[in-house]
Amino acid sequence: MASGVPPNLFETTFAVGEVVAAEPFPEARKPELAKLDVDLGDEVVQSAAQTGYNYDPEELVGRQVLCATNLGTVNIAGYESEVLTVGVPDDDGNPVLVGPDEDVPLGGELY
């Protein structure tokens, strides 16, 4: 395996979900966090995501996003974040969400 690659990297499951609710998360220490409810097809889960640099909460509702689903739950300022909503950095280093180019079935896993 390549140097620097975690040995369990390929054990991480990534699935497509749809944001069904989003709200600012001012209680968190990290800036620009939002609380997201994400529908994975068979369940709705919570995710704390640093979306505020590039998105308003209301524009996230209905958007399909890619989530790491088996990393465990993290408590952030009393909020249970169950999945990691993934993104890539923009020119300023702030997260841009990753998702499919067109709508796909919820819960679909990344190959």
Coordinates of C-alpha atoms in Angstrom, one line a residue:
M1 CA 0.0 0.0 0.0
A2 CA 1.2 3.5 -0.8
S3 CA 2.9 5.4 2.0
G4 CA 0.7 7.8 3.9
V5 CA -2.6 6.0 3.0
P6 CA -4.4 4.8 6.1
P7 CA -4.8 1.0 6.1
N8 CA -8.5 1.2 6.6
L9 CA -9.2 3.9 3.9
F10 CA -11.0 1.4 1.6
E11 CA -13.2 0.2 4.4
T12 CA -14.9 3.6 4.5
T13 CA -18.4 3.5 3.0
F14 CA -19.5 6.6 1.1
A15 CA -23.2 6.9 0.2
V16 CA -25.4 9.5 -1.5
G17 CA -27.9 11.3 0.6
E18 CA -30.3 14.2 0.2
V19 CA -30.3 17.2 2.6
V20 CA -33.8 17.4 4.0
A21 CA -33.2 20.0 6.6
A22 CA -30.4 22.5 7.3
E23 CA -29.8 25.2 9.9
P24 CA -26.9 27.3 11.2
F25 CA -24.9 25.9 14.1
P26 CA -23.7 28.9 16.1
E27 CA -23.0 26.8 19.2
A28 CA -20.1 25.1 17.5
R29 CA -16.6 26.4 18.0
K30 CA -15.6 25.8 14.4
P31 CA -16.8 28.6 12.1
E32 CA -19.5 28.3 9.5
L33 CA -20.9 24.9 10.7
A34 CA -24.4 23.9 9.9
K35 CA -26.7 21.1 11.2
L36 CA -27.9 18.9 8.4
D37 CA -30.5 16.1 8.3
V38 CA -29.5 13.8 5.4
D39 CA -31.9 11.2 4.0
L40 CA -29.8 8.1 3.0
G41 CA -32.8 6.3 1.6
D42 CA -33.4 3.9 4.5
E43 CA -32.8 6.4 7.3
V44 CA -32.3 10.1 8.0
V45 CA -29.1 10.9 9.8
Q46 CA -27.5 14.0 11.3
S47 CA -24.3 15.7 10.0
A48 CA -22.4 18.7 11.2
A49 CA -20.9 20.2 8.1
Q50 CA -18.7 23.3 7.5
T51 CA -20.9 24.6 4.7
G52 CA -21.4 28.3 5.7
Y53 CA -18.5 29.6 3.5
N54 CA -20.2 28.6 0.3
Y55 CA -23.8 27.8 1.1
D56 CA -26.8 29.3 2.9
P57 CA -28.7 26.6 4.9
E58 CA -31.9 27.0 2.8
E59 CA -30.1 26.4 -0.5
L60 CA -28.8 23.0 0.8
V61 CA -32.3 21.5 1.2
G62 CA -32.9 19.1 -1.7
R63 CA -29.2 18.9 -2.7
Q64 CA -27.7 15.4 -3.0
V65 CA -24.4 15.0 -1.2
L66 CA -21.8 12.3 -0.6
C67 CA -21.4 11.1 3.0
A68 CA -18.9 8.8 4.8
T69 CA -21.4 6.6 6.7
N70 CA -19.3 4.3 8.8
L71 CA -16.9 6.5 10.7
G72 CA -18.9 6.6 13.9
T73 CA -20.8 9.3 15.7
V74 CA -19.1 12.5 16.9
N75 CA -20.6 14.9 19.5
I76 CA -20.1 18.5 18.5
A77 CA -21.5 21.0 21.1
G78 CA -24.2 18.5 22.1
Y79 CA -25.2 17.6 18.6
E80 CA -24.6 14.0 17.4
S81 CA -23.1 14.1 13.9
E82 CA -23.6 10.5 12.5
V83 CA -22.1 10.9 9.1
L84 CA -19.3 13.0 7.5
T85 CA -20.6 15.1 4.6
V86 CA -17.6 15.4 2.3
G87 CA -16.3 18.3 0.3
V88 CA -13.2 19.5 -1.4
P89 CA -11.4 22.9 -0.9
D90 CA -12.2 25.9 -3.1
D91 CA -9.6 28.5 -4.0
D92 CA -9.7 29.9 -0.4
G93 CA -9.5 26.4 1.2
N94 CA -13.2 26.3 2.2
P95 CA -15.4 23.2 1.6
V96 CA -17.4 22.8 -1.6
L97 CA -19.7 19.8 -1.2
V98 CA -19.2 16.7 -3.3
G99 CA -22.3 15.1 -4.9
P100 CA -23.5 13.5 -8.1
D101 CA -24.0 15.5 -11.3
E102 CA -27.6 14.3 -11.6
D103 CA -30.1 12.9 -9.1
V104 CA -29.4 9.2 -8.2
P105 CA -31.1 6.8 -5.9
L106 CA -30.6 7.7 -2.2
G107 CA -28.2 5.4 -0.4
G108 CA -26.2 4.5 -3.5
E109 CA -22.7 3.7 -2.5
L110 CA -19.5 5.0 -4.2
Y111 CA -17.8 2.4 -6.3

